[in-house]
Coordinates of C-alpha atoms in Angstrom, one line a residue:
G12 CA 62.7 56.5 67.8
Y13 CA 60.5 53.4 67.8
R14 CA 57.0 52.5 66.6
S15 CA 54.1 52.6 69.1
Q16 CA 52.6 49.2 70.1
V17 CA 49.5 48.1 72.0
V18 CA 49.9 44.9 74.0
P19 CA 46.8 43.2 75.8
V20 CA 47.1 42.2 79.5
S21 CA 45.0 39.8 81.5
V22 CA 43.0 41.3 84.3
G23 CA 43.7 39.7 87.7
A24 CA 46.5 37.5 86.4
T25 CA 50.3 37.9 86.3
D26 CA 51.6 38.0 82.8
E27 CA 55.1 37.9 81.4
I28 CA 55.2 40.1 78.3
D29 CA 58.0 40.4 75.9
V30 CA 57.9 43.7 73.8
E31 CA 60.0 43.8 70.6
L32 CA 60.9 47.4 69.8
M33 CA 60.5 48.1 66.1
P34 CA 62.6 51.1 64.7
D35 CA 60.7 54.0 63.3
A36 CA 62.7 56.0 60.8
M37 CA 61.9 59.7 59.8
E38 CA 63.5 62.0 57.3
L39 CA 65.0 65.2 58.6
G40 CA 65.1 68.4 56.6
A41 CA 68.5 69.4 55.2
F42 CA 70.5 72.2 56.8
T43 CA 73.7 73.9 55.9
I44 CA 76.6 75.1 58.1
S45 CA 78.4 78.0 56.5
R46 CA 81.6 79.8 57.5
P47 CA 81.2 83.6 57.6
N48 CA 83.4 85.6 55.2
E49 CA 84.2 88.1 58.0
N50 CA 84.0 88.6 61.7
P51 CA 80.2 88.9 62.5
A52 CA 80.9 91.7 64.9
F53 CA 82.2 93.9 62.1
A54 CA 78.7 94.2 60.5
I55 CA 77.3 95.5 63.8
L56 CA 80.3 97.9 64.4
R57 CA 79.9 99.4 60.9
E58 CA 76.3 100.3 61.8
V59 CA 77.4 101.7 65.2
I60 CA 79.9 104.0 63.5
A61 CA 77.5 105.0 60.7
R62 CA 74.9 106.1 63.3
K63 CA 77.3 108.0 65.6
P64 CA 76.0 111.4 64.4
V65 CA 72.4 110.4 65.3
N66 CA 73.1 108.7 68.6
R67 CA 75.3 111.4 70.1
P68 CA 73.6 114.2 72.1
S69 CA 75.7 116.8 70.3
R70 CA 73.3 116.5 67.3
L71 CA 70.7 118.3 69.4
S72 CA 70.2 122.1 69.2
A73 CA 70.7 122.3 73.0
Y74 CA 70.6 120.2 76.1
E75 CA 71.0 120.6 79.8
Y76 CA 71.1 118.3 82.8
E77 CA 71.9 117.9 86.5
L78 CA 74.9 115.9 87.5
Y79 CA 75.8 114.3 90.9
H80 CA 79.4 112.9 91.5
R81 CA 80.7 111.0 94.4
V82 CA 84.4 110.1 94.7
R83 CA 86.0 108.1 97.5
F84 CA 89.7 107.1 98.0
D85 CA 90.9 104.2 100.2
L86 CA 94.4 103.5 101.3
N87 CA 95.1 99.9 100.3
Q88 CA 97.7 97.1 100.7
F89 CA 99.1 98.7 103.9
T90 CA 101.3 96.6 106.1
E91 CA 101.8 96.2 109.8
K92 CA 104.9 98.4 109.3
A93 CA 102.6 101.2 108.1
K94 CA 100.4 100.8 111.1
R95 CA 103.5 101.3 113.3
N96 CA 104.5 104.5 111.5
L97 CA 105.7 107.1 114.0
L98 CA 103.4 109.7 112.6
L99 CA 100.3 107.6 112.8
R100 CA 101.1 105.6 116.0
P101 CA 99.1 108.1 118.3
F102 CA 96.0 107.6 116.1
D103 CA 95.8 103.8 116.0
Y104 CA 92.0 104.0 116.3
I105 CA 91.9 104.8 112.5
W106 CA 92.6 101.1 111.8
D107 CA 89.3 100.2 113.4
Y108 CA 87.7 101.6 110.3
A109 CA 89.7 99.4 107.9
D110 CA 88.1 96.5 105.9
T111 CA 89.1 93.8 103.5
T112 CA 88.0 93.1 99.9
A113 CA 86.6 89.7 98.8
D114 CA 90.1 88.8 97.4
G115 CA 91.9 89.7 100.6
V116 CA 93.2 93.2 100.0
N117 CA 92.9 95.4 103.1
Y118 CA 91.8 99.1 102.7
L119 CA 91.0 102.1 104.8
P120 CA 88.6 104.8 103.4
I121 CA 90.4 108.2 103.8
L122 CA 88.8 110.7 101.5
L123 CA 85.3 111.5 100.2
T124 CA 84.2 114.2 97.8
E125 CA 80.7 115.1 96.5
S126 CA 79.7 117.5 93.8
S127 CA 76.3 118.6 92.5
E128 CA 76.3 120.5 89.2
E129 CA 74.3 121.7 86.2
H130 CA 75.6 121.5 82.7
F131 CA 74.4 123.5 79.7
Y132 CA 75.2 123.0 76.0
R133 CA 74.1 125.0 72.9
K134 CA 75.0 123.9 69.3
Q135 CA 74.7 127.2 67.4
P136 CA 76.5 129.4 68.2
P137 CA 78.5 126.9 70.3
E138 CA 78.4 127.5 74.0
Y139 CA 79.0 125.5 77.1
K140 CA 78.5 126.3 80.8
Q141 CA 78.8 124.4 84.1
V142 CA 77.4 125.6 87.4
V143 CA 78.6 124.0 90.6
H144 CA 75.9 124.2 93.2
G145 CA 77.6 122.2 95.9
R146 CA 81.0 120.7 96.5
R147 CA 82.5 119.2 99.7
T148 CA 85.5 117.2 100.7
V149 CA 85.8 115.0 103.8
K150 CA 89.5 114.4 104.7
F151 CA 92.0 114.9 107.5
F152 CA 95.2 115.4 105.5
K153 CA 96.5 117.3 102.5
A154 CA 97.7 115.2 99.5
P155 CA 98.2 117.0 96.3
R156 CA 98.7 113.9 94.2
I157 CA 95.5 112.3 95.4
S158 CA 93.7 115.6 94.7
E159 CA 94.9 115.4 91.1
F160 CA 93.5 111.8 90.8
V161 CA 90.2 113.1 92.2
E162 CA 89.9 115.8 89.6
D163 CA 90.7 113.3 86.8
M164 CA 87.9 111.1 88.0
Y165 CA 85.4 113.8 87.8
I166 CA 85.7 113.7 84.0
D167 CA 83.3 111.5 81.9
P168 CA 84.8 111.0 78.5
D169 CA 82.7 110.5 75.4
I170 CA 82.8 106.9 74.1
Y171 CA 81.7 108.1 70.7
E172 CA 84.9 110.1 70.2
N173 CA 87.7 108.2 68.4
Y174 CA 89.9 108.6 71.5
V175 CA 89.0 108.4 75.1
V176 CA 91.3 110.5 77.3
I177 CA 91.9 109.2 80.8
L178 CA 94.7 110.5 83.1
D179 CA 96.2 112.4 80.1
H180 CA 96.5 109.2 78.0
A181 CA 94.5 108.9 74.8
F182 CA 93.0 105.4 74.5
P183 CA 91.3 104.4 71.2
S184 CA 87.6 103.9 71.6
P185 CA 86.4 100.4 70.9
I186 CA 84.0 102.1 68.4
N187 CA 86.8 104.1 66.8
D188 CA 86.3 104.8 63.1
H189 CA 89.3 102.5 62.6
Y190 CA 88.2 99.9 65.1
K191 CA 90.1 97.0 63.3
R192 CA 93.4 98.7 63.8
N193 CA 93.5 98.6 67.6
Y194 CA 91.2 95.8 68.8
D195 CA 90.2 92.2 68.3
H196 CA 86.4 92.1 68.5
K197 CA 84.1 89.1 69.2
L198 CA 80.4 88.9 68.9
F199 CA 79.7 87.1 72.2
D200 CA 75.8 86.9 72.0
S201 CA 72.9 88.6 70.2
T202 CA 70.2 87.9 72.8
Y203 CA 71.3 90.1 75.8
V204 CA 68.8 92.4 77.5
V205 CA 70.3 95.4 79.3
D206 CA 68.0 97.8 81.2
G207 CA 65.1 96.4 79.1
Y208 CA 66.9 97.0 75.8
P209 CA 67.6 94.0 73.5
C210 CA 71.3 94.1 72.7
Y211 CA 74.3 92.5 70.9
R212 CA 77.2 91.9 73.2
I213 CA 80.6 92.5 71.7
D214 CA 83.8 91.7 73.6
F215 CA 87.1 93.4 72.7
K216 CA 90.8 93.3 73.7
P217 CA 93.9 95.1 72.4
K218 CA 95.7 93.5 69.5
G219 CA 98.9 93.7 71.4
R220 CA 99.4 92.9 75.1
S221 CA 101.2 96.2 75.9
D222 CA 99.1 98.4 73.6
V223 CA 97.5 101.4 75.2
A224 CA 93.9 100.2 74.6
F225 CA 91.0 98.8 76.6
T226 CA 89.8 95.3 77.4
G227 CA 86.0 95.0 77.9
S228 CA 82.5 94.5 76.6
M229 CA 79.9 96.7 75.0
F230 CA 76.2 96.1 74.6
I231 CA 74.7 97.6 71.4
H232 CA 71.0 98.2 70.9
D233 CA 69.7 95.9 68.2
S234 CA 67.7 98.5 66.3
T235 CA 69.3 101.9 66.8
Y236 CA 72.9 100.5 67.1
A237 CA 73.5 102.8 70.0
V238 CA 75.8 101.9 73.0
V239 CA 73.5 100.9 75.9
Q240 CA 76.4 99.9 78.2
V241 CA 80.1 99.7 77.9
D242 CA 82.8 98.3 80.3
L243 CA 86.3 99.5 79.8
A244 CA 89.4 98.4 81.6
F245 CA 93.2 98.6 81.4
S246 CA 96.0 97.4 83.7
I247 CA 99.6 98.1 84.6
E248 CA 100.6 96.7 81.2
A249 CA 99.2 99.9 79.6
N250 CA 102.1 101.8 81.3
V251 CA 99.9 104.6 82.6
N252 CA 101.8 106.3 85.5
F253 CA 100.7 105.4 89.0
V254 CA 97.9 103.0 87.8
R255 CA 97.8 99.3 88.6
N256 CA 94.2 98.7 87.3
Y257 CA 91.4 100.9 86.0
W258 CA 87.8 99.9 85.2
L259 CA 84.8 102.1 84.2
R260 CA 81.3 101.5 83.1
Y261 CA 78.9 103.8 81.2
N262 CA 75.1 103.2 81.0
Y263 CA 72.9 105.1 78.5
Q264 CA 69.2 105.7 78.4
W265 CA 66.8 106.3 75.5
L266 CA 65.0 109.5 76.2
D267 CA 61.4 109.8 74.8
S268 CA 62.4 107.1 72.3
A269 CA 64.3 109.9 70.5
Q270 CA 67.8 110.4 71.9
W271 CA 70.4 108.3 73.7
F272 CA 72.0 110.0 76.7
L273 CA 74.5 109.0 79.4
H274 CA 72.6 108.0 82.4
K275 CA 75.2 106.9 84.9
S276 CA 78.9 105.9 85.2
Q277 CA 81.1 104.1 87.6
V278 CA 84.9 104.0 88.0
L279 CA 87.1 101.8 90.1
A280 CA 90.8 102.5 90.0
D281 CA 93.8 101.1 91.8
F282 CA 96.6 103.7 92.1
T283 CA 100.1 103.1 93.4
V284 CA 102.4 105.6 95.2
V285 CA 105.3 104.2 93.1
E286 CA 105.1 104.2 89.3
N287 CA 104.3 100.8 87.7
S288 CA 104.6 98.9 91.0
K289 CA 102.3 95.8 91.3
E290 CA 102.9 95.2 95.0
M291 CA 103.1 98.5 96.9
T292 CA 100.8 100.5 99.2
G293 CA 98.4 102.5 97.1
F294 CA 94.9 103.8 96.8
F295 CA 91.5 102.6 95.5
G296 CA 89.6 105.4 93.8
R297 CA 85.9 104.9 93.4
K298 CA 83.5 107.2 91.5
S299 CA 79.8 107.1 90.8
T300 CA 78.0 109.6 88.6
E301 CA 74.3 110.1 88.0
V302 CA 72.8 112.3 85.2
R303 CA 69.3 113.6 86.0
N304 CA 66.5 115.9 84.7
I305 CA 67.7 116.1 81.1
V306 CA 66.2 118.8 79.0
M307 CA 66.6 118.6 75.2
D308 CA 66.3 121.2 72.4
R309 CA 65.6 124.3 74.6
P310 CA 68.5 126.6 73.9
R311 CA 69.4 129.3 76.3
D312 CA 70.0 132.9 75.1
D313 CA 73.3 134.7 74.8
D314 CA 73.0 136.5 78.1
F315 CA 72.9 133.2 80.0
Y316 CA 76.2 132.2 78.5
S317 CA 77.9 135.6 79.1
G318 CA 81.1 135.6 81.1
V319 CA 84.7 134.5 80.6
D320 CA 84.8 131.4 82.7
P321 CA 82.5 128.5 81.5
V322 CA 82.7 127.0 85.0
V323 CA 80.7 129.0 87.6
M324 CA 80.9 128.3 91.3
D325 CA 77.7 129.1 93.3
P326 CA 78.7 131.4 96.2
L327 CA 77.2 128.9 98.7
A328 CA 78.7 125.8 97.0
L329 CA 81.2 125.1 99.7
E330 CA 78.8 125.9 102.6
R331 CA 76.0 123.4 102.0
D332 CA 74.7 121.7 105.1
S333 CA 73.9 118.0 105.6
A334 CA 70.2 118.5 104.8
W335 CA 71.0 120.0 101.5
W336 CA 73.3 117.2 100.6
R337 CA 70.7 114.5 101.5
I338 CA 68.4 116.0 98.8
A339 CA 71.2 116.5 96.3
R340 CA 72.5 112.9 96.5
R341 CA 69.0 111.3 96.6
D342 CA 70.4 108.3 98.3
A343 CA 72.1 107.6 101.6
L344 CA 75.8 107.3 102.1
T345 CA 77.1 103.8 102.5
Q346 CA 78.0 102.5 105.9
E347 CA 81.7 102.8 105.0
E348 CA 81.2 106.4 103.9
E349 CA 79.4 107.3 107.1
E350 CA 82.2 105.7 109.1
L351 CA 84.7 107.7 107.1
E352 CA 83.0 110.9 108.1
E353 CA 83.1 109.8 111.7
M354 CA 86.8 109.0 111.5
V355 CA 87.7 112.3 109.8
G356 CA 85.8 114.2 112.4
R357 CA 87.6 112.4 115.1
M358 CA 91.0 113.0 113.6
N359 CA 90.3 116.7 112.9
S360 CA 89.3 117.3 116.5
D361 CA 92.2 115.4 118.0
P362 CA 94.7 118.0 119.6
K363 CA 97.6 115.8 118.7
W364 CA 96.7 115.7 115.0
K365 CA 96.1 119.5 115.0
R366 CA 99.6 120.0 116.3
I367 CA 101.0 117.8 113.6
V368 CA 99.1 119.6 110.9
S369 CA 100.3 123.0 112.2
A370 CA 103.9 121.9 112.3
S371 CA 103.7 120.4 108.8
K372 CA 102.2 123.7 107.5
L373 CA 105.0 125.7 109.2
I374 CA 107.7 123.5 107.7
A375 CA 106.2 123.3 104.2
D376 CA 104.8 126.9 103.8
G377 CA 106.4 128.9 106.5
W378 CA 103.0 129.7 108.1
L379 CA 101.7 128.7 111.5
P380 CA 97.9 128.4 111.9
A381 CA 96.7 130.3 115.0
G382 CA 92.9 130.3 115.1
P383 CA 91.4 132.5 112.4
V384 CA 94.8 133.8 111.2
D385 CA 98.2 132.4 110.2
I386 CA 101.5 133.7 111.6
G387 CA 104.4 133.9 109.1
N388 CA 106.2 133.9 106.9
A389 CA 108.7 132.1 109.2
F390 CA 111.3 132.0 106.4
T391 CA 111.4 135.8 106.3
F392 CA 111.3 136.5 110.0
Y393 CA 115.1 136.9 110.1
S394 CA 117.6 137.8 107.3
Y395 CA 121.2 139.0 107.2
N396 CA 123.4 140.7 104.6
E397 CA 126.7 142.5 104.8
A398 CA 125.3 145.9 104.1
E399 CA 122.4 145.9 106.6
G400 CA 123.5 143.2 109.0
S401 CA 120.8 141.3 110.9
R402 CA 117.1 142.1 110.2
A403 CA 114.0 140.7 111.8

């Protein structure tokens, strides 16, 4: 900088003033730049792994919670040729419900499922129980493969386990006990705030491009070293059958400043109808999960857990009305989901579609729907052998 100066001016006159700037030197304190001996993310990850037993809900004597799932599947990347398909040509109104993503991929919502459940856990003696209070599916067709994808998306794996199982593939967790073996980690920032919690942000990617491992980011609480949020993704390079891309996010909350618990999760998956195909008609799968009303350290007695099947279906689970579902989901369906219900109702009441469904069932199963009963089996209506001749 420069020294300050005071220069007089004449009042009421025009002055020409030359100001000579005089340098002003100051001495700065010394500072040192040092190179770390190791990746700074490793010190944080060691703390995360050391505190897994404390930060996992399984350390509690018992816990229970309500769970709400919503899963939607969209047909994507369909072409004009698909629209002219002989089977779908009489129902061209379904394309009025199609939309396009921000990056130009067209899609048509075709299936929606909802589930409202309660989950119960006891540590000693170990017991687990799930009660399904409501479940519904909105669709106009039968697709066993999509149904398998839907069931897979209902699962919420535990990020604290060494391996996270998705679609029958075991991915090493980014906080695996041997985290250096599978991932390159990078401490991106130490000043992030997620849901009000100060966090470290650590990014990670597989050591090898084709390794079965995640790419993503995780946000670690700066005092308890618990996972507050984690984003996990993998693509077609992971060689998971029928998957082009898969992304999921977990968010955790600190209950009573005593225990971290999964609060909500989101999944967005891009499935293909042909294995490992980047450019082919496929399906978007979207899932959102919310965990509510968590109760800790109140174990249920043995009578509550009695029974062979740990999953119990409420007798009315499949018969819940719209008023019940409005309370269960706590929020409204999106406009696309409401339009999906409208389209499915229109298809299921279309006489032409009913005839196609009946014919498909007859060809596939040998049974013809006829009101409240099915007529069949068509494959055994007539038979012939040399001893008995023709039989009907």
